[in-house]
Amino acid sequence: MERLLLLEDDLALGEGVRLALQSEERQVTLCRTLAEARRALDEDGPFALLILDVNLPDGSGLSLLAEAKGRAPVILLTANDMETDIVAGLELGADDYITKPFSLAVLRARVNTQLRRGKNDAGGLVEMGEFTFDFARMEYRKAGQMVELSKTEQKLLKVLVQNRGITLSRGDLLDRVWTDGAEYVEENALSVTVKRLRDKLEDVPSKPKYLKTVYGVGYTWAVK
């Protein structure tokens, strides 16, 4: 079951979009305020896609976009004359936008495009330069040579590659990689895993080209 989060304060529009997108294979959670959407992200996630209105009664959808960065693809709903919102949203990491008023058929097509893209990244073959990562088969190659990765290294690589070009915080990576139910994971575990992954994938681990540290924040897989 695909789960989508829709943040739209206009009840009639929100219900119309929800009904247009929902199906037997897809569930849409409709929120009308930032507070509701934050609760849904924390309590009902993960979501395959976020659809966020920008202008809301208790703030801007752009703030939620910044908070949810890297969790799921994001489509922004913006007023037709608010070019600044579009630019700000794309710079914050939004994957697409659609201006009001819009056709539900166009919105469905945009949603399906983002969901297909997410599925391809999550389970398919990813080829980048000298690397070939087959996450479905758990086969990883560098310059044609197989690279053996531990389960934790595979999880970390998958999260980073799925969000390449996006800086993920240490806390976010700890939450998304160590999902075995442990109540406490030492932060040093992430540093150790990053080092091991660099040793296996980078030509010069001390000067990484791909798995880069963003000091004071976390890590990113650089887009080449």
Short mmCIF file of C-alpha atoms in Angstrom, two decimals:
data_model
loop_
_atom_site.label_atom_id
_atom_site.label_comp_id
_atom_site.label_asym_id
_atom_site.label_seq_id
_atom_site.Cartn_x
_atom_site.Cartn_y
_atom_site.Cartn_z
CA MET A 1 0.00 0.00 0.00
CA GLU A 2 1.44 3.36 -1.08
CA ARG A 3 0.88 6.09 1.48
CA LEU A 4 0.78 9.76 0.51
CA LEU A 5 0.57 12.82 2.74
CA LEU A 6 -1.45 15.76 1.40
CA LEU A 7 -1.23 19.12 3.18
CA GLU A 8 -3.95 21.49 1.95
CA ASP A 9 -5.97 23.91 4.11
CA ASP A 10 -8.83 24.31 1.60
CA LEU A 11 -11.14 21.47 2.64
CA ALA A 12 -13.03 21.20 -0.67
CA LEU A 13 -9.83 21.18 -2.73
CA GLY A 14 -8.11 18.82 -0.34
CA GLU A 15 -10.95 16.31 -0.41
CA GLY A 16 -11.11 16.54 -4.20
CA VAL A 17 -7.40 15.81 -4.52
CA ARG A 18 -7.56 13.03 -1.94
CA LEU A 19 -10.41 11.30 -3.77
CA ALA A 20 -8.65 11.73 -7.13
CA LEU A 21 -5.44 10.11 -5.88
CA GLN A 22 -6.74 7.45 -3.49
CA SER A 23 -7.27 3.89 -4.68
CA GLU A 24 -7.16 0.31 -3.43
CA GLU A 25 -3.36 0.43 -3.68
CA ARG A 26 -2.91 4.01 -2.47
CA GLN A 27 -3.92 5.72 0.78
CA VAL A 28 -3.91 9.52 1.09
CA THR A 29 -3.70 11.21 4.49
CA LEU A 30 -5.19 14.71 4.31
CA CYS A 31 -3.93 17.37 6.73
CA ARG A 32 -5.13 20.98 6.86
CA THR A 33 -2.45 22.54 9.08
CA LEU A 34 1.28 22.29 9.60
CA ALA A 35 0.67 20.91 13.08
CA GLU A 36 -1.46 18.06 11.71
CA ALA A 37 1.09 17.26 9.02
CA ARG A 38 3.95 17.18 11.53
CA ARG A 39 2.01 14.74 13.70
CA ALA A 40 1.24 12.56 10.68
CA LEU A 41 4.91 12.47 9.68
CA ASP A 42 5.97 11.51 13.18
CA GLU A 43 3.18 9.05 13.97
CA ASP A 44 1.91 7.66 10.64
CA GLY A 45 5.01 7.66 8.41
CA PRO A 46 6.83 6.73 6.35
CA PHE A 47 5.12 8.19 3.28
CA ALA A 48 6.01 7.51 -0.36
CA LEU A 49 5.25 11.12 -1.38
CA LEU A 50 4.44 14.47 0.24
CA ILE A 51 2.14 17.00 -1.49
CA LEU A 52 2.44 20.31 0.32
CA ASP A 53 0.48 23.53 -0.02
CA VAL A 54 2.71 26.54 0.63
CA ASN A 55 0.33 29.07 2.20
CA LEU A 56 -1.29 27.67 5.35
CA PRO A 57 -3.16 29.13 8.35
CA ASP A 58 -0.34 28.28 10.77
CA GLY A 59 2.70 28.94 8.57
CA SER A 60 4.33 27.90 5.31
CA GLY A 61 4.56 24.47 3.78
CA LEU A 62 8.16 25.36 2.94
CA SER A 63 9.07 24.95 6.61
CA LEU A 64 7.75 21.38 6.54
CA LEU A 65 9.65 20.76 3.30
CA ALA A 66 12.86 21.76 5.07
CA GLU A 67 12.05 19.56 8.08
CA ALA A 68 11.10 16.52 5.98
CA LYS A 69 14.02 16.83 3.58
CA GLY A 70 15.16 13.43 2.39
CA ARG A 71 12.21 11.47 3.82
CA ALA A 72 10.21 11.32 0.58
CA PRO A 73 9.76 13.11 -2.76
CA VAL A 74 7.86 16.40 -2.45
CA ILE A 75 5.43 18.15 -4.81
CA LEU A 76 4.53 21.74 -3.90
CA LEU A 77 1.12 23.31 -4.49
CA THR A 78 1.58 27.04 -5.08
CA ALA A 79 -0.49 30.08 -6.01
CA ASN A 80 -0.17 31.02 -9.67
CA ASP A 81 1.54 34.37 -8.98
CA MET A 82 4.00 33.25 -6.30
CA GLU A 83 7.18 32.62 -8.29
CA THR A 84 9.27 33.30 -5.18
CA ASP A 85 7.63 30.33 -3.43
CA ILE A 86 8.47 28.07 -6.38
CA VAL A 87 12.11 29.17 -6.43
CA ALA A 88 12.44 28.83 -2.65
CA GLY A 89 10.83 25.38 -2.70
CA LEU A 90 13.09 24.04 -5.44
CA GLU A 91 16.16 25.39 -3.66
CA LEU A 92 15.01 23.63 -0.46
CA GLY A 93 14.81 20.33 -2.33
CA ALA A 94 11.26 20.02 -3.71
CA ASP A 95 11.06 17.53 -6.58
CA ASP A 96 8.23 19.21 -8.49
CA TYR A 97 5.55 21.90 -8.20
CA ILE A 98 2.12 22.57 -9.61
CA THR A 99 0.37 25.94 -9.63
CA LYS A 100 -3.25 26.59 -8.70
CA PRO A 101 -5.69 26.22 -10.29
CA PHE A 102 -4.60 22.88 -11.68
CA SER A 103 -6.03 19.89 -13.49
CA LEU A 104 -6.44 16.76 -11.37
CA ALA A 105 -5.30 14.72 -14.38
CA VAL A 106 -2.05 16.70 -14.50
CA LEU A 107 -1.56 16.29 -10.76
CA ARG A 108 -2.14 12.52 -11.02
CA ALA A 109 0.46 12.32 -13.79
CA ARG A 110 3.00 14.29 -11.73
CA VAL A 111 2.33 12.11 -8.68
CA ASN A 112 2.74 8.90 -10.68
CA THR A 113 6.03 10.17 -12.12
CA GLN A 114 7.48 10.84 -8.68
CA LEU A 115 6.29 7.49 -7.31
CA ARG A 116 7.80 5.60 -10.26
CA ARG A 117 11.07 7.45 -9.78
CA GLY A 118 11.09 6.54 -6.10
CA LYS A 119 10.47 2.87 -6.81
CA ASN A 120 13.25 2.74 -9.39
CA ASP A 121 15.73 4.28 -6.96
CA ALA A 122 14.62 2.10 -4.07
CA GLY A 123 14.70 -1.30 -5.68
CA GLY A 124 16.30 -1.12 -9.08
CA LEU A 125 19.70 -0.83 -10.60
CA VAL A 126 21.61 2.40 -9.98
CA GLU A 127 24.57 3.13 -12.26
CA MET A 128 26.79 6.11 -11.52
CA GLY A 129 30.15 6.45 -13.18
CA GLU A 130 32.36 3.59 -12.02
CA PHE A 131 29.68 2.26 -9.66
CA THR A 132 26.85 -0.23 -10.23
CA PHE A 133 24.58 -0.72 -7.22
CA ASP A 134 21.87 -3.39 -7.46
CA PHE A 135 19.97 -2.95 -4.21
CA ALA A 136 17.40 -5.62 -5.09
CA ARG A 137 20.05 -8.32 -5.56
CA MET A 138 22.41 -6.81 -2.97
CA GLU A 139 25.25 -6.70 -5.50
CA TYR A 140 27.65 -3.79 -5.53
CA ARG A 141 30.42 -3.19 -8.06
CA LYS A 142 33.17 -0.63 -8.48
CA ALA A 143 34.84 -0.53 -11.90
CA GLY A 144 33.27 -3.93 -12.60
CA GLN A 145 34.70 -5.55 -9.45
CA MET A 146 32.35 -6.90 -6.80
CA VAL A 147 32.49 -5.09 -3.44
CA GLU A 148 31.39 -6.94 -0.32
CA LEU A 149 29.31 -4.80 2.04
CA SER A 150 27.89 -5.60 5.46
CA LYS A 151 24.13 -5.26 5.98
CA THR A 152 24.62 -1.97 7.81
CA GLU A 153 26.89 -0.64 5.08
CA GLN A 154 24.28 -1.62 2.49
CA LYS A 155 21.55 0.22 4.40
CA LEU A 156 23.64 3.35 4.73
CA LEU A 157 24.64 3.30 1.06
CA LYS A 158 21.03 2.85 -0.03
CA VAL A 159 19.78 5.81 2.02
CA LEU A 160 22.61 8.04 0.79
CA VAL A 161 22.23 7.07 -2.88
CA GLN A 162 18.44 7.43 -2.78
CA ASN A 163 18.98 10.97 -1.52
CA ARG A 164 22.11 11.82 -3.51
CA GLY A 165 22.86 15.50 -3.53
CA ILE A 166 20.95 15.98 -0.27
CA THR A 167 22.68 16.42 3.08
CA LEU A 168 21.26 14.02 5.67
CA SER A 169 21.80 14.74 9.34
CA ARG A 170 23.54 12.26 11.62
CA GLY A 171 20.32 11.83 13.59
CA ASP A 172 18.29 11.12 10.46
CA LEU A 173 20.81 8.53 9.27
CA LEU A 174 20.89 6.83 12.67
CA ASP A 175 17.09 6.58 12.64
CA ARG A 176 16.91 5.26 9.07
CA VAL A 177 19.83 2.81 9.08
CA TRP A 178 19.62 1.29 12.55
CA THR A 179 16.01 0.09 12.38
CA ASP A 180 16.36 -3.18 14.30
CA GLY A 181 14.47 -1.88 17.32
CA ALA A 182 17.49 -1.01 19.43
CA GLU A 183 16.60 1.69 21.93
CA TYR A 184 20.04 3.28 21.83
CA VAL A 185 22.71 3.40 19.17
CA GLU A 186 26.03 5.12 19.76
CA GLU A 187 26.70 7.96 17.32
CA ASN A 188 30.16 6.50 16.85
CA ALA A 189 28.51 3.57 15.07
CA LEU A 190 27.65 5.88 12.17
CA SER A 191 31.19 7.28 11.95
CA VAL A 192 32.63 3.76 11.91
CA THR A 193 30.23 2.61 9.18
CA VAL A 194 30.96 5.68 7.06
CA LYS A 195 34.71 5.01 7.36
CA ARG A 196 34.31 1.36 6.35
CA LEU A 197 32.14 2.30 3.39
CA ARG A 198 34.67 4.89 2.26
CA ASP A 199 37.51 2.39 2.58
CA LYS A 200 35.66 0.07 0.21
CA LEU A 201 34.32 2.60 -2.32
CA GLU A 202 36.61 5.63 -2.38
CA ASP A 203 39.98 5.70 -4.15
CA VAL A 204 41.34 8.06 -1.49
CA PRO A 205 39.17 7.59 1.62
CA SER A 206 40.73 10.59 3.37
CA LYS A 207 39.62 12.82 0.46
CA PRO A 208 36.26 11.35 -0.57
CA LYS A 209 34.71 12.31 -3.90
CA TYR A 210 31.37 10.70 -3.21
CA LEU A 211 30.55 10.05 0.45
CA LYS A 212 31.23 13.53 1.79
CA THR A 213 31.07 14.91 5.30
CA VAL A 214 29.10 18.12 5.80
CA TYR A 215 30.71 19.31 9.01
CA GLY A 216 28.33 20.03 11.86
CA VAL A 217 25.42 18.47 9.96
CA GLY A 218 25.92 14.98 8.54
CA TYR A 219 26.76 13.30 5.24
CA THR A 220 25.84 13.43 1.58
CA TRP A 221 26.46 11.33 -1.53
CA ALA A 222 27.72 13.89 -4.03
CA VAL A 223 26.04 14.11 -7.42
CA LYS A 224 28.58 13.59 -10.22
#
